[in-house]
Short mmCIF file of C-alpha atoms and ligand atoms in Angstrom, two decimals:
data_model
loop_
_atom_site.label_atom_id
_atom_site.label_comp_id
_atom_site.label_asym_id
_atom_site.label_seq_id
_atom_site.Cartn_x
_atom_site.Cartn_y
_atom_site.Cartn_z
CA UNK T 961 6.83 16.53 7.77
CA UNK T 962 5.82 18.00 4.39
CA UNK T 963 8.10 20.07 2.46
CA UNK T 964 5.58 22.59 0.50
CA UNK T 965 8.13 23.55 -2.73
CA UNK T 966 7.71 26.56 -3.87
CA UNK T 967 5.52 26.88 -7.42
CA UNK T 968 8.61 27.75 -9.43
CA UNK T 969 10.79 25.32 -8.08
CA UNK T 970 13.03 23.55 -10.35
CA UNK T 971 12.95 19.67 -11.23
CA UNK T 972 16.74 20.18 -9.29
CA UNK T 973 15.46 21.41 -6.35
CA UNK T 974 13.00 19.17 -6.04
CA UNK T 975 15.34 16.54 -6.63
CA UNK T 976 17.94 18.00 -4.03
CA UNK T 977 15.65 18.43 -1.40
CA UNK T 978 14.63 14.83 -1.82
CA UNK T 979 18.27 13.83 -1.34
CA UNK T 980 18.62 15.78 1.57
CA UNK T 981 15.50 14.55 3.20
CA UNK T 982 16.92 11.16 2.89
CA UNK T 983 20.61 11.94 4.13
CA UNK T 984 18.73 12.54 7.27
CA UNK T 985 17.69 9.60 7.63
CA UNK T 986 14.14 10.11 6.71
CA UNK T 987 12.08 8.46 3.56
CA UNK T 988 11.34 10.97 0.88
CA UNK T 989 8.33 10.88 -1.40
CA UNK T 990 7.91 13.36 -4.03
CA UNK T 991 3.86 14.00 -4.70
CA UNK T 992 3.29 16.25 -7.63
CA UNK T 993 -0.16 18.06 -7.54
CA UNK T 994 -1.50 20.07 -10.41
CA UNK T 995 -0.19 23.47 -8.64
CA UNK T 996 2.59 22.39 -6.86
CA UNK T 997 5.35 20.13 -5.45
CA UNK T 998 5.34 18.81 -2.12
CA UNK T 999 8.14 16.24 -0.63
CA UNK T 1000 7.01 14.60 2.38
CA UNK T 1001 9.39 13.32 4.45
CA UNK T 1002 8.62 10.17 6.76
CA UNK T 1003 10.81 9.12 9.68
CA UNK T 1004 10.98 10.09 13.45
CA UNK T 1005 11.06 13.42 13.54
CA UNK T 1006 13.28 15.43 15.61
CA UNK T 1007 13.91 19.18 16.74
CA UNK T 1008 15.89 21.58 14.37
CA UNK T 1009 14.42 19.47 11.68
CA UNK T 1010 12.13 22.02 10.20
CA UNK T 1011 14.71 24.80 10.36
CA UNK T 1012 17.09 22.94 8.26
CA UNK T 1013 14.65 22.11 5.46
CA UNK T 1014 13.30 25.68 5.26
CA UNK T 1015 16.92 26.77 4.58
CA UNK T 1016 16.53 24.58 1.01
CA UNK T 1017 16.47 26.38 -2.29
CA UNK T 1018 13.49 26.48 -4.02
CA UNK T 1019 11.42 25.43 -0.51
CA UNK T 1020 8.46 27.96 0.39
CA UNK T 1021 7.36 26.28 3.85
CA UNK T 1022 7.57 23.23 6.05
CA UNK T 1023 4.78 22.02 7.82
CA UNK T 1024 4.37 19.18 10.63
CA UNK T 1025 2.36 15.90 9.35
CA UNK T 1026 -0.50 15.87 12.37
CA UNK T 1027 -1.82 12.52 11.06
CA UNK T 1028 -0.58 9.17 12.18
CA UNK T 1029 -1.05 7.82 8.91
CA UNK T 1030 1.60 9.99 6.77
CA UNK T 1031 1.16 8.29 3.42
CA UNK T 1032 -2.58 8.07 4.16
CA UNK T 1033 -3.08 11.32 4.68
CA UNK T 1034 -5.18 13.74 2.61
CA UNK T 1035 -2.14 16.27 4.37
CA UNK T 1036 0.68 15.03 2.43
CA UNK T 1037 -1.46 15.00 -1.01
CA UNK T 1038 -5.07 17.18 -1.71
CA UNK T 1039 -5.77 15.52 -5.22
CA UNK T 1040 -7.77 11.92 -4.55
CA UNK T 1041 -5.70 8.87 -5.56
CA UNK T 1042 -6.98 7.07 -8.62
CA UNK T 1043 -7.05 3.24 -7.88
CA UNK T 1044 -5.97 1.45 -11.38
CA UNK T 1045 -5.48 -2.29 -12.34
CA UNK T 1046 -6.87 -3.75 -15.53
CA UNK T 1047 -9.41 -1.19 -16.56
CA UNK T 1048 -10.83 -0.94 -12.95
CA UNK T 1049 -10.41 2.77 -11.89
CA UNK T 1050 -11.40 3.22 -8.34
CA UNK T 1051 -11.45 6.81 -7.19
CA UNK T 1052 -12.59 9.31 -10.56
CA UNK T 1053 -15.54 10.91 -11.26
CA UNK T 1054 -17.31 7.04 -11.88
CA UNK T 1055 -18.98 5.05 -9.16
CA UNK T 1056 -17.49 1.78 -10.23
CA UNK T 1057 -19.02 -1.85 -9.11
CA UNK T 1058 -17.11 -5.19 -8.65
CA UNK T 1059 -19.47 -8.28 -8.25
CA UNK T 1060 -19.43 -12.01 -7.80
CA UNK T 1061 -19.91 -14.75 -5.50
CA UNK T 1062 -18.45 -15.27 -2.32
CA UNK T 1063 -16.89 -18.27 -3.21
CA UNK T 1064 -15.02 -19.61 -6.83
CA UNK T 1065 -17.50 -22.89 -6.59
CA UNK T 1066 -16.34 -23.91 -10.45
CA UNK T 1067 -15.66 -22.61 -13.61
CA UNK T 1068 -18.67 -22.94 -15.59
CA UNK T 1069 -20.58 -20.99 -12.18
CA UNK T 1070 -17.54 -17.95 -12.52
CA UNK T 1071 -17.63 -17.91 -16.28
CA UNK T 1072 -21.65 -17.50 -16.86
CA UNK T 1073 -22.13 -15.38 -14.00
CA UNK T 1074 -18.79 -13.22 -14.81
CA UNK T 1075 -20.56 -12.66 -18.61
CA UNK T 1076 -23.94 -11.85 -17.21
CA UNK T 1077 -22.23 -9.12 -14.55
CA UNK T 1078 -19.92 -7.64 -17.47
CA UNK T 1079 -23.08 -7.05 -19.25
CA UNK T 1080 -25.15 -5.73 -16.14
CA UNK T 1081 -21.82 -2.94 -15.97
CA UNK T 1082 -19.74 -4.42 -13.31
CA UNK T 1083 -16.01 -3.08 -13.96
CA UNK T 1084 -14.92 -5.74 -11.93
CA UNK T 1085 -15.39 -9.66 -10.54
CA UNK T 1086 -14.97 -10.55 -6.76
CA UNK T 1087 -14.64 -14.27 -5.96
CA UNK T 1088 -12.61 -15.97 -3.43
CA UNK T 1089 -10.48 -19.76 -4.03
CA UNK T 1090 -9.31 -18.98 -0.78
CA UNK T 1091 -11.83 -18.36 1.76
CA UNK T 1092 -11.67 -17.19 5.24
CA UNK T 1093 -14.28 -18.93 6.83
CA UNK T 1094 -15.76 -18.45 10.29
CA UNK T 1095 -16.00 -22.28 10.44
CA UNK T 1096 -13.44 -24.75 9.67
CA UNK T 1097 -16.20 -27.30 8.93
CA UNK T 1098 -17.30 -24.76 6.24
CA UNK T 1099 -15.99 -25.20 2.32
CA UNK T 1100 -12.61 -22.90 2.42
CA UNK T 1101 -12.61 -22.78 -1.21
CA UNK T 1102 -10.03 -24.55 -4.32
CA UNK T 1103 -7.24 -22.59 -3.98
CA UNK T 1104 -4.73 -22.46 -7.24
CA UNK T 1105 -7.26 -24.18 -9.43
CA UNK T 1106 -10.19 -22.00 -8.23
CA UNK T 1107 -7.39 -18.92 -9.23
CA UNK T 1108 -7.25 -20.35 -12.54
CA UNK T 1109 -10.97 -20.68 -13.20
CA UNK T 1110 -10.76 -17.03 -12.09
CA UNK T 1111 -8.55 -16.37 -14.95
CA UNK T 1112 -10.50 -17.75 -17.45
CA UNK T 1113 -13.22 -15.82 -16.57
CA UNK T 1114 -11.19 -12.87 -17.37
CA UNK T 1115 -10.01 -14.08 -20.08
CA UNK T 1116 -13.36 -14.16 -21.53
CA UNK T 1117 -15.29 -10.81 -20.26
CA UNK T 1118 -11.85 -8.40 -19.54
CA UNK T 1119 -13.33 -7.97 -16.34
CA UNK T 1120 -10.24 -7.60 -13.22
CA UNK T 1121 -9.80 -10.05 -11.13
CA UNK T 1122 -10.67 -8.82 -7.33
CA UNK T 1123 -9.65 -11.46 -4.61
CA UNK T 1124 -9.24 -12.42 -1.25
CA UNK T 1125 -5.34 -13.55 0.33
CA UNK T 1126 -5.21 -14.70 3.41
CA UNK T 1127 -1.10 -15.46 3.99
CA UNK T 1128 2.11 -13.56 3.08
CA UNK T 1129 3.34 -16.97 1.85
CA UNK T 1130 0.40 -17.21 -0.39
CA UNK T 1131 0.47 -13.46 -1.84
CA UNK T 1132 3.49 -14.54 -5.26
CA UNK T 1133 0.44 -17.26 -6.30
CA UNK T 1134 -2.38 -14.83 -5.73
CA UNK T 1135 -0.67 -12.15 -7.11
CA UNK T 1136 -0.17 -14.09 -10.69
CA UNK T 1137 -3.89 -14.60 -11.16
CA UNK T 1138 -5.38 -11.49 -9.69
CA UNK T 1139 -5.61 -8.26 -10.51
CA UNK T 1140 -6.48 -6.53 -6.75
CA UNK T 1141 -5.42 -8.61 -4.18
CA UNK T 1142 -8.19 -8.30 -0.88
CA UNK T 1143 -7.06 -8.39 2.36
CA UNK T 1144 -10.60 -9.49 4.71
CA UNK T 1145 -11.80 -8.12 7.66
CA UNK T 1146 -9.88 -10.60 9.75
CA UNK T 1147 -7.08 -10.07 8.46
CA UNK T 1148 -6.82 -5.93 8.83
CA UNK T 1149 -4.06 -6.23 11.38
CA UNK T 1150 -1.87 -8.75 9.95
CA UNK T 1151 0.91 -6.59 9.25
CA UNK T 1152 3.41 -9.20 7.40
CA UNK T 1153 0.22 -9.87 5.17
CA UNK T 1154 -0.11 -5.98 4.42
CA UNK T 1155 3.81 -5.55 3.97
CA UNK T 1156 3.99 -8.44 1.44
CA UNK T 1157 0.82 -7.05 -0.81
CA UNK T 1158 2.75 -3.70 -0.36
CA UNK T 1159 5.42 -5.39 -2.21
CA UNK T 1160 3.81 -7.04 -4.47
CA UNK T 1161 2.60 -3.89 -5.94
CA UNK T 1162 -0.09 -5.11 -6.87
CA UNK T 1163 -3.34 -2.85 -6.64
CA UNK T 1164 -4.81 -3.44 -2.89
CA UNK T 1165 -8.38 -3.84 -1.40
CA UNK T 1166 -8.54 -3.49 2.39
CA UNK T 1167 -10.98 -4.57 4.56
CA UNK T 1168 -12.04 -2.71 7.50
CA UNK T 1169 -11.70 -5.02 10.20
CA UNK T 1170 -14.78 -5.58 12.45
CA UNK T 1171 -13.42 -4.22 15.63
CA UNK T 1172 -11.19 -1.59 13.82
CA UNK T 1173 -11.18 2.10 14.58
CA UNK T 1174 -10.91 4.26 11.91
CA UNK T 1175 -7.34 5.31 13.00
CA UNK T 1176 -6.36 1.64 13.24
CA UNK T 1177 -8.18 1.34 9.69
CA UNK T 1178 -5.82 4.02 8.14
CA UNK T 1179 -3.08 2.75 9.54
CA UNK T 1180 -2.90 -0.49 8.35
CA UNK T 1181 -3.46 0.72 5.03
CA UNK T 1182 -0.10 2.78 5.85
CA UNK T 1183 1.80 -0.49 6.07
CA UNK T 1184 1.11 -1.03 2.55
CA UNK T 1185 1.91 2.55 1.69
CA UNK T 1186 4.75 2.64 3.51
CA UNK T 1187 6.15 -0.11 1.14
CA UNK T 1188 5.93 1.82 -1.63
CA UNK T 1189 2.66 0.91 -3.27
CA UNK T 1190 0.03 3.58 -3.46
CA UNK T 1191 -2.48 1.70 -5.50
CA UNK T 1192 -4.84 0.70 -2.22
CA UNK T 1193 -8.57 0.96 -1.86
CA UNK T 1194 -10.20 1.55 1.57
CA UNK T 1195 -13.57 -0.64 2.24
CA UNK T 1196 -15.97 -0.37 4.98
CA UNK T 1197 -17.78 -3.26 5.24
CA UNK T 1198 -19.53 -3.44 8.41
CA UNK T 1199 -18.39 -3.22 12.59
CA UNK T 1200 -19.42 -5.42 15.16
CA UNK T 1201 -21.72 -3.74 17.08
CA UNK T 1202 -24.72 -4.44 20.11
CA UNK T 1203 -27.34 -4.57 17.07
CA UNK T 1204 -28.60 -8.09 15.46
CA UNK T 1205 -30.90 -7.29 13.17
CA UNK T 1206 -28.28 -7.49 10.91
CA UNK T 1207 -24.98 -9.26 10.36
CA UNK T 1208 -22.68 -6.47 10.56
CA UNK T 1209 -23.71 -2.20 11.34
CA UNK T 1210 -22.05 -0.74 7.65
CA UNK T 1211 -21.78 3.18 9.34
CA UNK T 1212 -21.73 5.05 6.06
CA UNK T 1213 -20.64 8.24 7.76
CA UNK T 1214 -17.31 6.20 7.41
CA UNK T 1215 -17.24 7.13 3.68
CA UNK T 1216 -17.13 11.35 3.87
CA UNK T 1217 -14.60 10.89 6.93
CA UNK T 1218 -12.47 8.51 5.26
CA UNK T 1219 -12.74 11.29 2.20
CA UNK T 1220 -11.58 13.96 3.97
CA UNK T 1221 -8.90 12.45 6.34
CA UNK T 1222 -7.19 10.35 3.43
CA UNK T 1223 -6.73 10.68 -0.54
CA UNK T 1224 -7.34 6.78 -0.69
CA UNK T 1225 -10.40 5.96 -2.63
CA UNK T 1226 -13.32 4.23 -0.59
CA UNK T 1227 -15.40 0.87 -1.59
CA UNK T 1228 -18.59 0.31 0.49
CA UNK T 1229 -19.44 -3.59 0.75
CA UNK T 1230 -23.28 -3.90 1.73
CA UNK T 1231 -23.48 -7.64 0.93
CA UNK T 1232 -21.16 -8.12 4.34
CA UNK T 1233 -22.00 -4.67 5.80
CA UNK T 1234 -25.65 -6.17 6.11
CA UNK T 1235 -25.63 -9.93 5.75
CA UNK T 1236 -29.26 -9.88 3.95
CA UNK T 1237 -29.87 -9.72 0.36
CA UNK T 1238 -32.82 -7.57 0.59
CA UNK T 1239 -30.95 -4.94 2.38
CA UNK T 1240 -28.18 -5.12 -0.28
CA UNK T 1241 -30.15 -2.78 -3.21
CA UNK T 1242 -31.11 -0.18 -0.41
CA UNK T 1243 -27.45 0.21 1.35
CA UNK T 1244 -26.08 0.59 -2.07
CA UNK T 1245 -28.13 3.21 -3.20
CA UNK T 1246 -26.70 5.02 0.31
CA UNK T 1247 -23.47 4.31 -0.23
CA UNK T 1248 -23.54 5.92 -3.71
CA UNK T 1249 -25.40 8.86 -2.17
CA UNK T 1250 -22.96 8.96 0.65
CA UNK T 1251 -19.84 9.36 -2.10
CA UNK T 1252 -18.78 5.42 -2.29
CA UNK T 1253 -16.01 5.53 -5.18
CA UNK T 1254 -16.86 1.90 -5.59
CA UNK T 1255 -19.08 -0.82 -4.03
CA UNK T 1256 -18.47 -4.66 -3.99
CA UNK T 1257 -21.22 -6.91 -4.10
CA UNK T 1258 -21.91 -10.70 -3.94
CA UNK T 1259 -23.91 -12.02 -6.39
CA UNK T 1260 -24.72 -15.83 -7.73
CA UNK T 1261 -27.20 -17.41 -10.06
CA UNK T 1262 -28.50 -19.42 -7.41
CA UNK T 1263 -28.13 -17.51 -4.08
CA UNK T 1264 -29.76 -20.26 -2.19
CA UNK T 1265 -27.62 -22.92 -3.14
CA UNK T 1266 -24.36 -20.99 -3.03
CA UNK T 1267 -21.19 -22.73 -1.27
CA UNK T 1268 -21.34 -19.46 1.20
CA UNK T 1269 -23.17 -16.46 2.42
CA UNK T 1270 -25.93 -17.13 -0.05
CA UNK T 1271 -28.07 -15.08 2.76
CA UNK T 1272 -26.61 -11.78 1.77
CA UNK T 1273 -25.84 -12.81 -1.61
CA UNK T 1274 -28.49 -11.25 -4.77
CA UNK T 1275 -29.38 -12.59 -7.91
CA UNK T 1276 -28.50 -10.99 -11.49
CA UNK T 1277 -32.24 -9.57 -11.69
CA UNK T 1278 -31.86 -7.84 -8.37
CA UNK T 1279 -28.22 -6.29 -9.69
CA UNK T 1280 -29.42 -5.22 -12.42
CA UNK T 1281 -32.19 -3.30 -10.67
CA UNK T 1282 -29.75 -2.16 -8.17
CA UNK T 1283 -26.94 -0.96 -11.29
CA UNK T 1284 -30.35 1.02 -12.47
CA UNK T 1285 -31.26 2.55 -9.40
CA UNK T 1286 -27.33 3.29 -7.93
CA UNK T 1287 -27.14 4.78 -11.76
CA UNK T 1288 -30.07 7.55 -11.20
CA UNK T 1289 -28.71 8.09 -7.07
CA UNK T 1290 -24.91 8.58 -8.86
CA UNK T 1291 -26.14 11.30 -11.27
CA UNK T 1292 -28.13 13.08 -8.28
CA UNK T 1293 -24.65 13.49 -6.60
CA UNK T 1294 -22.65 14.59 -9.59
CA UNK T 1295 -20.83 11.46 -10.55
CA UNK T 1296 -21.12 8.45 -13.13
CA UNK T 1297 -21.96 5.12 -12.95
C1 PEP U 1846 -15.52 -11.68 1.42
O1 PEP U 1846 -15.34 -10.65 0.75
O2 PEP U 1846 -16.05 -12.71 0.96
C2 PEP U 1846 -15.18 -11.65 2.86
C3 PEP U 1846 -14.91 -12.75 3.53
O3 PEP U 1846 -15.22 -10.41 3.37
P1 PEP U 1846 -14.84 -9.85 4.84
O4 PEP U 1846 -13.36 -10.06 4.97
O5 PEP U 1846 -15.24 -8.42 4.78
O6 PEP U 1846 -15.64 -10.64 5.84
MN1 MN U 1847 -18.50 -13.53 1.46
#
């Protein structure tokens, strides 16, 4: 339910009608909008409900939440959330790029390629020590010491750490080195996974999982809102469909729905979403015409020798081409890159 307040409600009303909304058992979350107040108020909802709110001072109306997704819900809050974790900001007025290699292979690889993509524009590195891999004959990455190189890398270009955790029991470790913590594809419906980054609170980057609807998309980013942290980042990165010709479809009608069903910002990954580094400069320059607050891309030195999906993964001289192009597509659609 959403309690609309009225626009000269006082800081005590708002704060009593939060109080009340929790004596009934329900969760309360205040949202402040540049106009007005609204409280919404998450639990099972039952009848008489409504009545009694709309008796509370300073309440203009109470309206039903039709969404599944509560938190996730453009409903409960009009104003787009603003993603923020070490001078990443996923979600304003700038198309903002993270980039890196699939896998951490060693330092001296993240270091010089994490310089070159600072100075390309990247806002952001991807880069994963822990690696799901479709194989378990395939490298699965370094783990704690590939988390450190990540921090050096940091260390030395400012850029925020984006990366990949693949077990609740791993997310305290993860969570010390990185500044996003990325929950894969595979992992979409692992709910004790997306309650303990919830916790963390720690700025979040979900995957849309392969097979996922959008309405199972939305609401397993509500298990991470529901625990309190409202710093998550919504990615499509490709569905398993009929089609070969690529690795994954990437549906980019995904990014104006997601926009108008939820306030969540919303990352388009073409390096996955197509699985073929020539495909990578074109889907980009869609998904920045298609309103992408951010994109992730893989990138290496050497895409041919990388450790893993060197096939979709571009060179420096490609992504800078790309950052040139996505630039001129941004402006066309009124936003910064
Ligand atoms: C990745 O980002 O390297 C990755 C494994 O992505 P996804 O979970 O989308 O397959
Ligand atoms: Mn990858």
């Amino acid at each position: 339910m959403i309690v609309v307040m009225k626009t000269d409600s006082t800081p005590g009303q708002i704060e009593h009608m939060a109080t009340q909304i929790a004596g009934l058992g329900l969760t309360p979350q205040v949202i402040r909008g540049t106009h007005q107040t609204v409280i919404a108020a998450i639990g099972d909802e039952r009848p008489g409900l409504t009545e009694v709110l709309e008796a509370g001072e300073g309440v203009e109306k109470v309206l039903p939440i039709m969404a599944p997704y509560k938190r996730a819900s453009s409903e409960i809050k009009r104003d787009r959330t603003v993603v923020k974790a070490q001078g990443l900001e996923v979600g304003g007025k700038k198309v903002t790029v993270i980039a890196g290699p699939c896998s951490v292979e060693n330092e001296e690889q993240i270091v010089s390629i994490a310089k070159t993509l600072k100075k390309l524009g990247a806002s952001g590195l991807r880069g994963g020590p822990y690696n799901p891999r479709t194989s378990p004959y395939s490298f699965q990455g370094h783990k704690e010491l590939g988390l450190k190189m990540l921090a050096t890398a940091r260390a030395e270009t400012g850029l925020a750490i984006v990366t990949e955790v693949m077990a609740p029991e791993h997310v305290p470790i993860v969570a010390e080195y990185a500044d996003v913590l990325q929950i894969g594809a595979r992992n979409m419906q692992n709910y004790q996974l997306l309650q303990a980054v919830g916790d963390s609170g720690k700025a979040v980057l979900l995957k849309r999982g392969m097979s996922a609807t959008i309405e199972e998309f939305l609401l397993a980013a509500e298990y991470i809102l529901d625990r309190g942290n409202m710093n998550v980042m919504l990615c499509e990165r490709g569905i398993r469909t009929y089609e070969d010709h690529t690795r994954f479809t990437l549906p980019l009608a995904t990014v104006p729905y997601l926009q108008e069903k939820s306030h969540l910002p919303v990352v388009v990954d073409p390096s996955h979403g197509t699985g073929k580094a020539k495909l990578v400069g074109p889907m980009s320059k869609a998904a920045v015409a298609a309103g992408a607050d951010a994109l992730i891309i893989e990138v290496h030195d050497d895409p041919e020798h990388a450790m893993s999906d060197g096939a979709q993964t571009i060179t420096p001289a490609m992504f800078s081409e790309l950052m040139a192009q996505c630039k001129r597509v941004a402006e066309a659609v009124d936003r910064t890159m």
